[in-house]
XYZ file of C-alpha atoms in Angstrom:
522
model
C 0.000 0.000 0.000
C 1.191 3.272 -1.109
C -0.293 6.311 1.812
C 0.331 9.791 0.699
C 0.756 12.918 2.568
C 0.292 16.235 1.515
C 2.235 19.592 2.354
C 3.141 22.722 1.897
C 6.520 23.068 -0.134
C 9.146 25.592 1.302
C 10.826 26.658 -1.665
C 10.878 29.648 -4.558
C 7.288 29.466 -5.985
C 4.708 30.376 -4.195
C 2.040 27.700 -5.247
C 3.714 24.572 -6.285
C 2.282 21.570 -3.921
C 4.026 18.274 -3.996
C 3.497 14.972 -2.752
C 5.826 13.081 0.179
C 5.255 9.404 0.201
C 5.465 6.586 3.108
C 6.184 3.337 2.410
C 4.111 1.028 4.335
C 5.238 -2.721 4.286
C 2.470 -5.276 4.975
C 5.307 -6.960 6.894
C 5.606 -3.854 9.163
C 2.731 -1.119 10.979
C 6.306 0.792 10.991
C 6.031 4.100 8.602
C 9.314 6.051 7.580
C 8.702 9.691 5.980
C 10.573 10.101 3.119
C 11.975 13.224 2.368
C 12.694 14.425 5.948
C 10.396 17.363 5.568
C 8.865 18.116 9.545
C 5.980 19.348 8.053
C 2.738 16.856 8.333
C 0.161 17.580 5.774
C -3.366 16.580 5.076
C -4.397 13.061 4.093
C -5.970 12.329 0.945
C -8.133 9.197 -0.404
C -9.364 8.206 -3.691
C -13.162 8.715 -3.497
C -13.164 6.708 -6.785
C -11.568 3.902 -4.640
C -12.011 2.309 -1.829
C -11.882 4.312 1.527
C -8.414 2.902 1.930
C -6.243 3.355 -1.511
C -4.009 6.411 -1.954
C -3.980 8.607 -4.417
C -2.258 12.052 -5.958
C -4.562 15.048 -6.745
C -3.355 18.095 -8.158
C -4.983 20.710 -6.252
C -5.256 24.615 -6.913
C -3.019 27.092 -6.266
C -1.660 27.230 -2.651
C -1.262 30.464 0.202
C 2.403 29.986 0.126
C 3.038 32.051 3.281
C 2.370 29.705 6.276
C 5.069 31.302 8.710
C 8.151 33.452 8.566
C 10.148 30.010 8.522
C 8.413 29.338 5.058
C 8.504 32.297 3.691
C 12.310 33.152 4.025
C 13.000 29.718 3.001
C 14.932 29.376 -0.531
C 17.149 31.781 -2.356
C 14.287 34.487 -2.940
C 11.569 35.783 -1.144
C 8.061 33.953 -1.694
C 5.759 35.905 -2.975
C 2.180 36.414 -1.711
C -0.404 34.506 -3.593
C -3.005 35.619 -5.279
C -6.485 35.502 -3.117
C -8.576 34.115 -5.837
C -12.334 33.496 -3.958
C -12.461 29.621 -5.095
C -9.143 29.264 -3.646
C -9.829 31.457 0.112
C -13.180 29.130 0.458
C -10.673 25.768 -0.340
C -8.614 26.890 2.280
C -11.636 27.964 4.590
C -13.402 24.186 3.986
C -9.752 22.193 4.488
C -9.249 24.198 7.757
C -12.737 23.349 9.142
C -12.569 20.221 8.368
C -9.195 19.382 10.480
C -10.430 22.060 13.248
C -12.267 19.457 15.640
C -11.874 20.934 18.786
C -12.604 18.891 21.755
C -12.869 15.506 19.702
C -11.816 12.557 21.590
C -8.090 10.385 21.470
C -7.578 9.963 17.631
C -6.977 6.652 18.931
C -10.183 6.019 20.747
C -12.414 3.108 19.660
C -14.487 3.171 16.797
C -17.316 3.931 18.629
C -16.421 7.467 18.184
C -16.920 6.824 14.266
C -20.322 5.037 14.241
C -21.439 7.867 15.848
C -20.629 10.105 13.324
C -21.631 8.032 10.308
C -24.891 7.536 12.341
C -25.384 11.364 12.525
C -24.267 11.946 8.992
C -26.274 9.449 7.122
C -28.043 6.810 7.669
C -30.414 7.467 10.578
C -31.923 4.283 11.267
C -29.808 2.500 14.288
C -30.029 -0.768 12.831
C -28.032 -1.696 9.490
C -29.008 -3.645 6.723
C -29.251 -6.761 7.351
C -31.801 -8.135 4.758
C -29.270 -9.295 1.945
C -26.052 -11.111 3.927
C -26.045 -12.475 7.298
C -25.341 -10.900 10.763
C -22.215 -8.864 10.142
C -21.587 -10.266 6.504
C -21.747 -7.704 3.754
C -20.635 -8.027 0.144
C -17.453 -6.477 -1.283
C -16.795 -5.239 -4.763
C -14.448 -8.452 -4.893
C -17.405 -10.990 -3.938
C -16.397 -12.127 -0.671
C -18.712 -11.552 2.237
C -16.568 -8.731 5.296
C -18.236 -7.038 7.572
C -20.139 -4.197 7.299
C -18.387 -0.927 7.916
C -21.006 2.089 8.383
C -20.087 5.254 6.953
C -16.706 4.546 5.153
C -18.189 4.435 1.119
C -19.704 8.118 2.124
C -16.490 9.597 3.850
C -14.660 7.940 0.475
C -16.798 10.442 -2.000
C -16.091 13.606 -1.117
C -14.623 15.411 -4.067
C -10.835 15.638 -4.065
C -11.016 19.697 -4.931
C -12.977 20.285 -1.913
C -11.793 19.410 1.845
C -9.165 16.082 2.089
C -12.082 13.225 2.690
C -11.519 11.831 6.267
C -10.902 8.607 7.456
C -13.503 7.119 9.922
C -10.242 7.010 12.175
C -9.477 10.538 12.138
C -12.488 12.144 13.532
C -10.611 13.156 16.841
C -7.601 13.812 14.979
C -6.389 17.616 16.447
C -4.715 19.889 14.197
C -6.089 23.104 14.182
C -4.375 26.138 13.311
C -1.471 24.655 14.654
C 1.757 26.487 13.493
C 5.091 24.820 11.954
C 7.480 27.491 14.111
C 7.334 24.807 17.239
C 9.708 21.964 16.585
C 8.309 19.811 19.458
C 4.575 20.100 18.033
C 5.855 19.164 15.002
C 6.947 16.093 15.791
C 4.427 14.924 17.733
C 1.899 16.020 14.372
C 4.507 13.993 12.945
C 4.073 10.801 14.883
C -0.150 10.908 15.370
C 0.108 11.257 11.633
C 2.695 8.211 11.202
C 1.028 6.141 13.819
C -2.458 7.182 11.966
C -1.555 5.535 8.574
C -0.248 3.246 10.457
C -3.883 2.469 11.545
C -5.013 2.517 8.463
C -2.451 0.237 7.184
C -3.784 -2.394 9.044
C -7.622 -1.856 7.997
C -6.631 -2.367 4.642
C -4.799 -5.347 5.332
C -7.727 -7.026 7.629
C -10.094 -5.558 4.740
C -8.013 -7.119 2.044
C -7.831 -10.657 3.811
C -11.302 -11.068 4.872
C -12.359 -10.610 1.549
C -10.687 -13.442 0.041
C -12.498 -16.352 -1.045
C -10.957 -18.736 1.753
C -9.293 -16.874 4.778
C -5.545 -17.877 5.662
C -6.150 -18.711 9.279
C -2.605 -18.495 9.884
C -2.585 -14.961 9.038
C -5.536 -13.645 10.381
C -4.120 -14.751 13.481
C -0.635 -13.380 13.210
C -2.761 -9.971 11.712
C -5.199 -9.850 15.270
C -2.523 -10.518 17.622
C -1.915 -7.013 18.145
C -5.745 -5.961 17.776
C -8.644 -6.235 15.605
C -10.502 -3.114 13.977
C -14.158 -3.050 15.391
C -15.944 -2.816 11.523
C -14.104 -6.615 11.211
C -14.292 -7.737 14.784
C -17.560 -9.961 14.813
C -16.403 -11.831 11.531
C -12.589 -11.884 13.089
C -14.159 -13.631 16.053
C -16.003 -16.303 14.603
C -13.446 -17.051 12.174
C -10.616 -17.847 14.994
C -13.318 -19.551 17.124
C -13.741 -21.925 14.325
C -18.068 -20.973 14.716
C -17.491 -19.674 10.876
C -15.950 -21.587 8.221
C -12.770 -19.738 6.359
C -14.852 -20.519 3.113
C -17.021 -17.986 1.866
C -19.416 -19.526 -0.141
C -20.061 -21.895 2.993
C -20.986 -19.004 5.786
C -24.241 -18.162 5.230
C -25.537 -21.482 5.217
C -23.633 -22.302 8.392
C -25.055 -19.309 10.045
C -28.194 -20.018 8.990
C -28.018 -24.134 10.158
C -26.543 -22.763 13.555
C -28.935 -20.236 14.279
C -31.919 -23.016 13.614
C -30.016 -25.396 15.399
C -29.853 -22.980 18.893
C -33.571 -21.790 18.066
C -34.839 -25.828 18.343
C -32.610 -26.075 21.638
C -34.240 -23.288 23.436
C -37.217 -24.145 22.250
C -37.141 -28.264 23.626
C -35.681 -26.868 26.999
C -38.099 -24.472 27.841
C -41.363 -26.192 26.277
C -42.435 -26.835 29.283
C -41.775 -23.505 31.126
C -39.360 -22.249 33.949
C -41.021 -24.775 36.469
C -39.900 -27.347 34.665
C -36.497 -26.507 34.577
C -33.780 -27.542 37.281
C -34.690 -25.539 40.205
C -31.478 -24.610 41.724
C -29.528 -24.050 38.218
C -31.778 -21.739 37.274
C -32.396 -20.070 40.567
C -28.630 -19.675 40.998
C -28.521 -18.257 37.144
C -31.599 -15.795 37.716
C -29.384 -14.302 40.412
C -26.092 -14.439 38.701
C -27.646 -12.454 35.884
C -28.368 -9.123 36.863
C -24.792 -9.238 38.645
C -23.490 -9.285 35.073
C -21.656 -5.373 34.672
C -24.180 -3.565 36.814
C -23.299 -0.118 35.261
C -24.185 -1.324 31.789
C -27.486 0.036 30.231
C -27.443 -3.158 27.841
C -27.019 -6.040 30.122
C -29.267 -4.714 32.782
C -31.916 -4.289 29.900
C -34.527 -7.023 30.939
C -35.238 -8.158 27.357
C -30.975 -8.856 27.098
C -31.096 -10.477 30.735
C -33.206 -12.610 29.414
C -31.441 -13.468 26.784
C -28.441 -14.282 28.927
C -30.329 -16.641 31.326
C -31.005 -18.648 28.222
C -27.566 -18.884 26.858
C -26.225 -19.765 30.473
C -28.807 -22.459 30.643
C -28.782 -24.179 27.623
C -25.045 -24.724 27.844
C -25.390 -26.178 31.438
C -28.138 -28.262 30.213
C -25.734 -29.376 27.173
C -22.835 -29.916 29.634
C -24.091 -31.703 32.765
C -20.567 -32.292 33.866
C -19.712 -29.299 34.203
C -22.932 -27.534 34.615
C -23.207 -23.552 35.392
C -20.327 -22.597 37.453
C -20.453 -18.824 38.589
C -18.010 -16.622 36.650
C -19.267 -18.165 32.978
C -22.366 -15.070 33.038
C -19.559 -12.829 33.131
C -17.842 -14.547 29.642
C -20.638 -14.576 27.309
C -21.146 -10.725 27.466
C -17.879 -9.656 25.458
C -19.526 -12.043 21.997
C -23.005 -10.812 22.703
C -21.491 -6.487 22.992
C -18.874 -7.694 19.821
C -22.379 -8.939 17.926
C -24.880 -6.675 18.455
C -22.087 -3.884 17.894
C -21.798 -5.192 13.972
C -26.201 -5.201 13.825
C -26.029 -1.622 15.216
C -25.243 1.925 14.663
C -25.329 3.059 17.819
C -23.004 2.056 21.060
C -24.873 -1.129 22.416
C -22.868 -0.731 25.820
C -25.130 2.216 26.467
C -28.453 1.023 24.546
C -31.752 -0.485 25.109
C -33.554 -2.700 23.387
C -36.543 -0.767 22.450
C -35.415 -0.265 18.281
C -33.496 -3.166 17.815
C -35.501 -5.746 16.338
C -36.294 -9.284 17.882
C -34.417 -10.893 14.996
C -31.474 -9.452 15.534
C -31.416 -10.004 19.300
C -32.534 -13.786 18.539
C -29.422 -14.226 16.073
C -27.112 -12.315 18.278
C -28.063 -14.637 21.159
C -27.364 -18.092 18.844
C -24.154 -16.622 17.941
C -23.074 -15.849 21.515
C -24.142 -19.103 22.383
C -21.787 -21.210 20.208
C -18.841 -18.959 20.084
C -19.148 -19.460 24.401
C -19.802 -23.038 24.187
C -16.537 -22.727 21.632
C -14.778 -20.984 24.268
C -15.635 -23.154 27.526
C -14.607 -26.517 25.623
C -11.044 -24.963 25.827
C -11.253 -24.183 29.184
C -13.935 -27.063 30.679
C -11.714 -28.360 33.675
C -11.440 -24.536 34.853
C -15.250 -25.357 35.697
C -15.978 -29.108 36.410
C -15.534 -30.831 39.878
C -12.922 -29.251 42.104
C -12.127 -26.736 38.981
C -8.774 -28.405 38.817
C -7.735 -26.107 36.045
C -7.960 -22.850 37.616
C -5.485 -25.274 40.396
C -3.100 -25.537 38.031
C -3.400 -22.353 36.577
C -2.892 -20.493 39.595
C -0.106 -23.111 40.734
C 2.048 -21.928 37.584
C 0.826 -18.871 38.396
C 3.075 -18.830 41.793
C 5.917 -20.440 40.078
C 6.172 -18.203 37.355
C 6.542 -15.072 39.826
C 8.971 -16.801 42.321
C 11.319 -16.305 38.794
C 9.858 -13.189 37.765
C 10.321 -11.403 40.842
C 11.794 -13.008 43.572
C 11.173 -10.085 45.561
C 7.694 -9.990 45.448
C 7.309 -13.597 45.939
C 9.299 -13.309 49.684
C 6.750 -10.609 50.091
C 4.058 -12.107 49.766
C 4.721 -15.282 51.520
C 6.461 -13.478 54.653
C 2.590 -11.572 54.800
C 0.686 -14.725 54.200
C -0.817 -13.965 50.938
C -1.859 -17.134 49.367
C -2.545 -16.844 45.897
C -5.625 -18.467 45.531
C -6.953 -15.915 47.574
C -6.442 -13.161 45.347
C -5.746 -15.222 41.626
C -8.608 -17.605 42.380
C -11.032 -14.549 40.434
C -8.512 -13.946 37.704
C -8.749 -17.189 36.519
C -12.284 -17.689 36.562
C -13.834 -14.719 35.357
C -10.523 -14.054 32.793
C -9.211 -10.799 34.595
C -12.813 -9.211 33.549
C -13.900 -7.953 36.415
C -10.308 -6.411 37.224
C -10.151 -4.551 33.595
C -13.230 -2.401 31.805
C -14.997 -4.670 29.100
C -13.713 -3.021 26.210
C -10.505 -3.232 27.221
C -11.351 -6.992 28.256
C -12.420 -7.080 24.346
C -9.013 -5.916 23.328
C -7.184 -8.529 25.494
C -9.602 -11.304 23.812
C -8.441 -10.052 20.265
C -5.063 -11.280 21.446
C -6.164 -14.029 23.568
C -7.995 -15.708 20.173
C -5.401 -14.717 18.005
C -2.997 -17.550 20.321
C -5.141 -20.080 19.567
C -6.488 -22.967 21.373
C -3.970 -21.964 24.208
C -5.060 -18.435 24.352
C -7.041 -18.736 27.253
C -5.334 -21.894 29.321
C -2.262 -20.836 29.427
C -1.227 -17.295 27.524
C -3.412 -15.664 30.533
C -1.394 -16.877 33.186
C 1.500 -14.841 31.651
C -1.095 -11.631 31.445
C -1.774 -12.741 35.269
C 1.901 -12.772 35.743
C 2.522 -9.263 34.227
C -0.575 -7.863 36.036
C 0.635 -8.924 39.124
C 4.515 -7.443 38.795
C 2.982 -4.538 37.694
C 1.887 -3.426 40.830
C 5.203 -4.616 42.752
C 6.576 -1.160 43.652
C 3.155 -0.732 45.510
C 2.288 -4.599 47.253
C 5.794 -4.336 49.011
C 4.455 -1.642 51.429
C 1.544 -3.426 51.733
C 0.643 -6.014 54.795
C -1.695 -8.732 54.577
C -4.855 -7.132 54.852
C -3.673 -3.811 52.815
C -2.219 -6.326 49.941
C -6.153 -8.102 49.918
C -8.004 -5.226 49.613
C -5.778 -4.004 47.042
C -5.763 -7.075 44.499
C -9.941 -7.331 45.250
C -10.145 -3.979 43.345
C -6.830 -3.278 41.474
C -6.775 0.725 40.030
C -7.424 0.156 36.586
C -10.441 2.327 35.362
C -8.049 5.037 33.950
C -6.646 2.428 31.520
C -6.562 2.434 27.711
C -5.879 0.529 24.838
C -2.166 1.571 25.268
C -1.751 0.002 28.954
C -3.592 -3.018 27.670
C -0.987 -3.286 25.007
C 2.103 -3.279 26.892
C 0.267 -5.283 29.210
C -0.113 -7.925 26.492
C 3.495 -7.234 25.528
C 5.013 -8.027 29.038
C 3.253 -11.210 28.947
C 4.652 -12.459 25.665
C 8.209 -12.146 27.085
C 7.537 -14.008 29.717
C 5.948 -16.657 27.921
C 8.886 -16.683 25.467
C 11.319 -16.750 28.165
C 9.504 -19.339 30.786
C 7.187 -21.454 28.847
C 9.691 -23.683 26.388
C 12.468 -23.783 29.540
C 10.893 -25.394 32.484
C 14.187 -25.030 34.349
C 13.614 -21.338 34.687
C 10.986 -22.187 36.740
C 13.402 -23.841 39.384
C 14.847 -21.328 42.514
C 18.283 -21.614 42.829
């Protein structure tokens, strides 16, 4: 992929505009400017294209004079530029459209974005669902991707009038901002880099979902460092194996699936609740509204309800196991993840009152076999005697007696067991220490391992959680340390702290995992 900026050119004439290129590998999110100008520009898109392929545009004549460090660059003075009208109300309509004070992160979630593209155009808060399946839509290419709202409208807008922006840059700050300070340079510089960098990567997940029959092995390598939201639902199923890679094959399996979960619920609950299992479903019914009180979506009755189905269905499906608490809490990162690709709006703050009962009925199959996917993985963490979440936590200990040796004295001299403390971080998968979406972003990685994601990668995010906070737990006694790990400081966090997070843990597991003896005090 080819990304081009645009600029202002510090030399003799006054309106000559040229192009600077990047050269974005599809090995590499790494972007190096060529021509070693400081000077960020404006981003432009084919609106012939697709909302992701570069082009050059020849635009009008340029105000030349930016700042004195422009104009008294070159041999000769620059001269000032004509104000032609057409060219003052160009100017006028590229500023305004890159003045968006008090926008959010340019690096927030896409929510941000389906916001914007719901207030822009299409006003309904449910998308089109009638001609692919749930989060399926068809490409120019054939292939079925999911649906991204707003990006073919942002992709028309006509290259002589403002540059055409990116669903990603709505937050993007750089109003009248001038080129005389060196330090806000650079960092225009680097949000501009690490932008493209962004988009880099849609294109890529946009280019190989939309192939006939998905490399697996790629889409993994391409979501271990996080998946774009428009592609997230189809991402998901893929790695959970719910979806096959081939295209032609997906509807029909949604379609078989969705029946499939529709006859279950239908045989268990012919007879009514009072024919169910009295205590499972008691113990569910209170679980339930438990599930991320502070939600507007799952404390929803119509979506609570929905959840007490799922839950039950899978215990009835898995009587050796059965409902264990801590499984109400993993079904609700599908079930947001689904519902966000059937929606305009933010379903983490919605109700059910416009979203239609087919949707919520497909959403709910989905979530149930992309769970039931998940738990198969992970099915000792909740039979008898959980003796997975044992061994988890047991490796756990092990691996921080070598991380931090420190820490590990610490916490033994104070009588901390770690059950105590890890017993919750195994169980529930660290969600109720981290927000949901940033649980979301951890899963993106978590999926992206494999069938070992969740058994054994998140003992080395455990790991890395837990050394985080060393510096702090060594003041700590026992009862200081408890109250601390039962409700860890981590509402402030991002997508960046989840990230280095997920980093930390990878060296561990590189270092520890394939050489037991590292495990072994000296």
């Amino acid at each position: 992929m080819r990304s081009t900026f645009w600029r202002r050119q510090p030399v003799h004439t006054p309106a000559q505009i040229f192009v600077t290129e990047l050269d974005v590998s599809p090995q590499s999110d790494d972007l190096d400017l060529m021509g070693g100008s400081p000077y960020p520009g404006l981003l432009m898109t084919n609106p012939k294209l697709s909302p992701f392929s570069p082009t050059t545009v020849t635009l009008p004549k340029f105000r030349p004079v930016i700042s004195e460090r422009l104009a008294d660059s070159g041999p000769g003075k620059a001269r000032k530029a004509r104000q032609n009208p057409k060219i003052s109300q160009f100017l006028d309509e590229a500023g305004s459209a890159w003045d968006t004070e008090g926008a959010d992160d340019p690096l927030s979630f896409a929510s941000d974005f389906r916001r914007a593209s719901f207030a822009a155009g299409d006003r309904s808060p449910i998308k089109d669902t009638t001609s692919e399946p749930a989060g399926l839509v068809t490409t120019t290419s054939g292939a079925s991707t999911p649906s991204s709202a707003g990006s073919e409208s942002a992709s028309r807008t006509s290259p002589s009038r403002s540059p055409p922006l990116h669903p990603e840059v709505g937050g993007l700050r750089l109003a009248h901002r001038t080129l005389s300070d060196p330090k806000l340079e650079q960092r225009n510089l680097k949000e501009m880099v690490h932008l493209n960098s962004r988009l880099a990567r849609v294109e890529r997940f946009e280019r190989l979902l939309a192939e006939p029959n998905v490399d697996l092995a790629k889409l993994r390598q391409l979501s271990w460092n996080g998946i774009p939201e428009q592609f997230r639902c189809m991402a998901w199923q893929l790695l959970m194996g719910y979806l096959p890679t081939n295209a032609d094959r997906r509807a029909q399996t949604l379609t078989r699936k969705r029946q499939e979960y529709e006859d279950c619920v239908a045989q268990t609950f012919a007879r009514g609740v009072e024919a169910l299992d009295p205590a499972l479903w008691h113990q569910i019914q209170i679980d339930v509204p438990r599930t991320f009180p502070t939600s507007t979506l799952f404390q929803d009755p119509v979506i609570q309800q929905c959840l007490a189905r799922i839950l039950y269905c899978w215990a009835d499906r898995h009587p050796a196991s059965g409902y264990v608490q801590g499984i109400n809490d993993l079904v609700t990162p599908f079930f947001l993840v689904f519902l966000s690709s059937r929606i305009q709006t933010d379903p983490e703050h919605s109700t059910t009152a416009d979203i239609p009962q087919n949707v919520l009925d497909e959403v709910e199959a989905d979530s149930f076999w992309c769970l039931s996917k998940l738990l198969d993985g992970i099915q000792d963490n909740y039979i008898h005697a959980q003796p997975g979440i044992l061994r988890q936590i047991s490796k756990l200990k092990e691996l921080i007696a070598r991380i931090n040796q420190k820490l590990a004295d610490h916490l033994e001299d104070q009588g901390v067991e770690f059950i105590q403390f890890a017993f919750r971080w195994m169980n529930c998968l660290l969600m109720r220490e981290v927000s949901l979406k940033n649980t979301i972003r951890m899963w993106d990685t978590y999926l992206a391992e494999g069938s070992s994601g969740f058994s054994e990668f998140h003992v080395y995010v455990c790991a890395a959680f837990l050394v985080k906070w060393t510096d702090v737990l060594l003041k700590m006694d026992f009862q200081e340390t408890m109250l601390f790990l039962q409700g860890v400081p981590t509402k402030s966090w991002t997508e960046k702290e989840i990230e280095v997070l997920l980093s930390e843990a990878f060296m561990y597991q590189s270092l520890y995992h394939y050489a037991p003896n590292h495990y072994s005090r000296k």
